Amino acid sequence: MITIKTDWAKTTPDGSPGISVRQHCLAVRCVAEELLHRFTHFCQDNGLKQQAVAFLAAAHDVGKISLDFLQKCPRWLHHEGLETQATNGGWASTYTRWHPSISQQSLHIFLSNRENPKYDLKTAYYWAAVVGAHHGRLLAQGSARPCRLTASENTLENERQICLREFWEACGRPALPRVKADDPRLWAVAGLITLADWIGSDEAFFPEDMPMSEAELRVRAAQAVAAVGLGLPPVKPGMTFAEIFGYAPYPMQTDCAATVTGPGIYVLEAPMGMGKTEAALWAAYHILQQGLAQGVYFALPTQVTSNRMFERVKAFARRICPDAAPTQLIHGNAWLCEDLKVLSVPGTADAPQNESPLRTDGLWFNTSRRSLFAPFGAGTVDQALLAVLAVKHFPLRRFALSRKVVIMDEVHSYDVYTGTIIRCLCRELEQLGCTVLILSATLTETVRRRLLEEPDDGEDISAPYPRITGRTKNKHLKPRTSSAPPDKNVSITHAPAHEARREALNLAYLDCLVLWVCDTVDGAQQTYLRLKEECGNADIQLGLLHSRFPFFRRVE
């Protein structure tokens, strides 16, 4: 029988054993509880008690109380007097399990052995799998029944069970709800635990060699979550449409805000030029102002359209919530667009007055796995679709999107495959308390019915185009028609190229934004060069838009 005197969860820079497993698990529990204070709707939306989520977060690393993990520190083996036994016993090839798998198995045993409350084997298995997924991978075991252990493993398994019971008692003996394999809250909780583990492992807040009490850990957890910039600060109340967007709203934009009153799925169909983007953001502002959402993600089909929308969402966020963390550009090549980002996290109220809070560069959000946690973002739709695909860390994305306003534009452009995944995403987001706004100019009736899960009984219940349809809490709303915006007068003149260039430059000096459209790439390049020559040293910004069209305006 193998006995140990100490365990460790982190090693110090010199390779010595650091803080204990219990302290690390407690730190992650404290971070999880702090996250729940920031994401206030999470437990309510998922029908969970905060204590239950805290217990699962604390249980995530009990698998480190195992020879499979502990033997990885040679200095620990020396301290425990186990070097000879480890070498002669071939522990390196015998104890090879991954610690999340051990955590999952131990929690499964713990839950299966409970009598009050009593869990069925599959419910115990699914909640244990949530904890086992905190490194991003689902760890399937061959059966929903707990695995049997050999005699040599029983001692450390008993210690893991004692540890789990301590966490369970400290959290008030919480009960977990009965779940099935397709329950959306399973993986939302898994995402929260993963995020809590990331923050709880940050050595800037939780040093690997500093024993701390629970009270100290709670203070550190609050500081860590605040410094990162997670959560949505208060939104400016009572703003008008003109204050946010600079012009009076069209009827369709007013109707959209009146229709989108809470979490659900909504479809806005209107031709180009009617202001669907502003309509969706105006509706999002009302949802945020009422405290019914925790952020906005604007999803588009391509990186080019995402780059342009990023500027608009950034301006929107700056006006309605200036204290929020930086708006993020979210797609595979966002790292190439650093000039578009504002890399600063505003100071928090609890930050020291004489120094900036940690993570003030805002780079915490600037990774593919973290960017969706920013309160405001614009990017490609695939970043949201990964929340419902079996990819690494999909639970993180699911938690990041919980209770957000998710706007998907140009849905009519997707093929059958992507469209099917979008429907699955909409169903999952609805169950996670999201407000989903789908924008399109040419959506077919069949696609709209599928997105809203309308009965296909042959009766067209839609309003005339342009229209707003939707459903909330499985109740379909009465379709609403909006009138078109007022007509605009367009003047067309034909002038020689040199006169057109002079007129364009004069307009630029009047702070107008001018777009010169050419029918060939060569023509665009030649026009750009001529305009650049005629600008001279004037304060006019000139560039090729998307490598095709030149644009220029006066520099403020």
Coordinates of C-alpha atoms in Angstrom, one line a residue, residues 6-210:
T6 CA 1.6 15.8 1.0
D7 CA 0.3 16.5 -2.4
W8 CA 0.8 19.4 -4.8
A9 CA -1.2 21.1 -7.6
K10 CA 1.5 23.5 -8.9
T11 CA 5.3 23.5 -8.9
T12 CA 7.5 26.5 -8.1
P13 CA 10.0 27.9 -10.7
D14 CA 12.7 25.7 -9.3
G15 CA 10.7 22.6 -9.7
S16 CA 9.7 22.1 -6.1
P17 CA 6.1 21.2 -5.0
G18 CA 4.0 24.2 -4.6
I19 CA 0.4 24.8 -3.3
S20 CA -1.8 21.8 -2.4
V21 CA -4.5 20.4 -4.5
R22 CA -7.1 21.6 -2.0
Q23 CA -5.9 25.2 -2.1
H24 CA -6.0 25.3 -5.9
C25 CA -9.4 23.7 -6.0
L26 CA -10.6 26.2 -3.5
A27 CA -9.2 29.1 -5.5
V28 CA -11.0 27.9 -8.6
R29 CA -14.2 27.6 -6.6
C30 CA -13.8 31.2 -5.4
V31 CA -13.2 32.4 -9.0
A32 CA -16.3 30.5 -10.2
E33 CA -18.4 32.1 -7.5
E34 CA -17.1 35.5 -8.5
L35 CA -17.9 34.8 -12.2
L36 CA -21.5 33.9 -11.2
H37 CA -21.7 37.4 -9.5
R38 CA -20.7 38.9 -12.8
F39 CA -22.9 36.7 -15.0
T40 CA -26.0 37.1 -12.9
H41 CA -28.5 35.2 -15.1
F42 CA -26.4 32.1 -15.5
C43 CA -27.8 30.0 -12.6
Q44 CA -31.4 31.2 -13.2
D45 CA -31.3 30.4 -16.9
N46 CA -29.8 26.9 -16.3
G47 CA -32.0 26.0 -13.3
L48 CA -28.9 25.6 -11.1
K49 CA -28.0 26.6 -7.6
Q50 CA -24.8 28.6 -7.2
Q51 CA -23.5 26.2 -4.6
A52 CA -23.9 23.3 -7.1
V53 CA -21.8 25.1 -9.7
A54 CA -19.2 26.0 -7.0
F55 CA -19.0 22.4 -5.9
L56 CA -18.3 21.2 -9.5
A57 CA -15.7 23.8 -10.0
A58 CA -13.9 22.8 -6.8
A59 CA -14.0 19.1 -7.8
H60 CA -12.2 19.7 -11.2
D61 CA -8.7 18.8 -10.1
V62 CA -9.1 16.2 -7.4
G63 CA -7.5 13.8 -10.0
K64 CA -4.2 15.4 -9.1
I65 CA -4.3 13.4 -5.9
S66 CA -2.9 10.4 -7.8
L67 CA 0.5 8.9 -8.5
D68 CA -0.2 9.5 -12.2
F69 CA 0.1 13.2 -11.5
L70 CA 2.2 13.5 -8.4
Q71 CA 5.2 11.5 -9.7
K72 CA 5.8 14.2 -12.4
C73 CA 7.7 16.2 -9.7
P74 CA 11.0 14.5 -9.0
R75 CA 11.5 16.7 -5.9
W76 CA 8.2 15.5 -4.5
L77 CA 9.2 11.9 -5.0
H78 CA 12.4 12.7 -3.1
H79 CA 10.6 14.5 -0.3
E80 CA 8.2 11.5 0.1
G81 CA 11.0 8.9 -0.1
L82 CA 9.4 7.3 -3.1
E83 CA 12.2 7.6 -5.6
T84 CA 13.4 4.0 -5.4
Q85 CA 9.9 2.6 -5.4
A86 CA 8.9 4.7 -8.4
T87 CA 12.0 3.6 -10.3
N88 CA 11.8 -0.1 -9.5
G89 CA 8.0 -0.2 -9.8
G90 CA 8.1 1.4 -13.3
W91 CA 5.6 4.1 -12.3
A92 CA 6.3 6.1 -15.4
S93 CA 4.7 3.4 -17.5
T94 CA 2.2 2.1 -15.0
Y95 CA 0.5 5.3 -13.8
T96 CA -0.2 7.1 -17.0
R97 CA -3.8 8.4 -16.6
W98 CA -4.6 12.0 -17.3
H99 CA -5.6 13.9 -14.2
P100 CA -9.0 15.2 -15.7
S101 CA -9.9 11.6 -16.4
I102 CA -9.2 10.7 -12.8
S103 CA -11.2 13.7 -11.5
Q104 CA -14.1 12.6 -13.7
Q105 CA -14.0 9.0 -12.5
S106 CA -13.8 10.0 -8.8
L107 CA -16.7 12.5 -9.1
H108 CA -18.7 9.8 -10.8
I109 CA -18.1 7.4 -7.9
F110 CA -18.9 10.1 -5.4
L111 CA -22.2 11.1 -7.0
S112 CA -23.2 7.5 -7.7
N113 CA -22.8 6.7 -4.0
R114 CA -25.0 9.5 -2.7
E115 CA -28.3 8.5 -1.1
N116 CA -29.6 12.0 -0.4
P117 CA -30.0 13.1 -3.0
K118 CA -30.0 9.9 -5.1
Y119 CA -28.6 10.1 -8.6
D120 CA -29.2 7.8 -11.5
L121 CA -26.0 6.5 -13.0
K122 CA -26.3 8.5 -16.2
T123 CA -27.0 11.8 -14.4
A124 CA -23.9 11.2 -12.3
Y125 CA -21.9 10.3 -15.4
Y126 CA -22.9 13.5 -17.3
W127 CA -22.1 15.8 -14.5
A128 CA -18.8 14.1 -13.9
A129 CA -18.0 14.5 -17.6
V130 CA -18.6 18.2 -17.3
V131 CA -15.8 18.4 -14.7
G132 CA -13.5 16.1 -16.7
A133 CA -13.8 18.4 -19.8
H134 CA -12.1 21.4 -18.1
H135 CA -9.0 20.9 -20.4
G136 CA -11.2 21.2 -23.5
R137 CA -11.7 17.5 -24.4
L138 CA -14.6 15.2 -23.6
L139 CA -13.3 12.1 -21.8
A140 CA -15.6 9.3 -22.7
Q141 CA -15.5 6.2 -20.5
G142 CA -16.7 2.9 -21.7
S143 CA -19.7 2.7 -19.4
A144 CA -21.9 4.9 -17.4
R145 CA -21.0 2.8 -14.4
P146 CA -18.1 3.8 -12.2
C147 CA -14.8 2.0 -12.9
R148 CA -13.5 -0.5 -10.4
L149 CA -10.1 0.3 -8.9
T150 CA -7.2 -2.0 -8.1
A151 CA -6.2 -2.4 -4.4
S152 CA -3.0 -0.3 -5.0
E153 CA -5.1 2.6 -6.1
N154 CA -7.7 2.5 -3.4
T155 CA -5.8 4.5 -0.8
L156 CA -5.5 7.6 -3.0
E157 CA -9.0 7.1 -4.3
N158 CA -10.2 7.2 -0.7
E159 CA -8.3 10.5 -0.3
R160 CA -10.0 11.9 -3.4
Q161 CA -13.4 10.9 -2.0
I162 CA -12.6 12.6 1.3
C163 CA -11.6 15.7 -0.6
L164 CA -14.9 15.7 -2.6
R165 CA -17.0 15.2 0.5
E166 CA -15.2 18.2 2.1
F167 CA -16.0 20.4 -0.9
W168 CA -19.6 19.1 -1.0
E169 CA -20.1 19.8 2.7
A170 CA -18.5 23.3 2.4
C171 CA -21.0 24.1 -0.4
G172 CA -24.0 23.1 1.6
R173 CA -24.5 19.6 0.2
P174 CA -25.9 20.9 -3.1
A175 CA -28.1 18.8 -5.3
L176 CA -27.6 18.6 -9.1
P177 CA -30.6 18.4 -11.4
R178 CA -31.4 15.3 -13.5
V179 CA -30.0 15.7 -17.0
K180 CA -29.8 14.0 -20.4
A181 CA -26.9 13.9 -22.8
D182 CA -28.3 16.7 -25.0
D183 CA -29.0 19.1 -22.0
P184 CA -27.4 22.5 -23.1
R185 CA -26.6 23.5 -19.5
L186 CA -24.0 20.7 -19.2
W187 CA -21.5 22.3 -21.5
A188 CA -22.3 25.8 -20.4
V189 CA -21.2 24.8 -16.9
A190 CA -18.2 23.1 -18.4
G191 CA -17.2 26.3 -20.0
L192 CA -17.6 28.2 -16.8
I193 CA -15.4 25.7 -14.9
T194 CA -12.7 25.9 -17.6
L195 CA -12.7 29.7 -17.4
A196 CA -12.5 29.6 -13.6
D197 CA -9.6 27.2 -13.8
W198 CA -7.7 29.5 -16.2
I199 CA -8.1 32.5 -14.0
G200 CA -7.5 30.4 -10.8
S201 CA -4.2 29.2 -12.3
D202 CA -3.0 32.7 -13.0
E203 CA 0.2 33.0 -10.9
A204 CA -0.1 36.8 -10.8
F205 CA -3.1 36.4 -8.5
F206 CA -2.6 33.0 -7.1
P207 CA 1.2 32.4 -6.6
E208 CA 2.2 28.7 -6.9
D209 CA 4.2 28.8 -3.6
M210 CA 2.0 31.0 -1.3

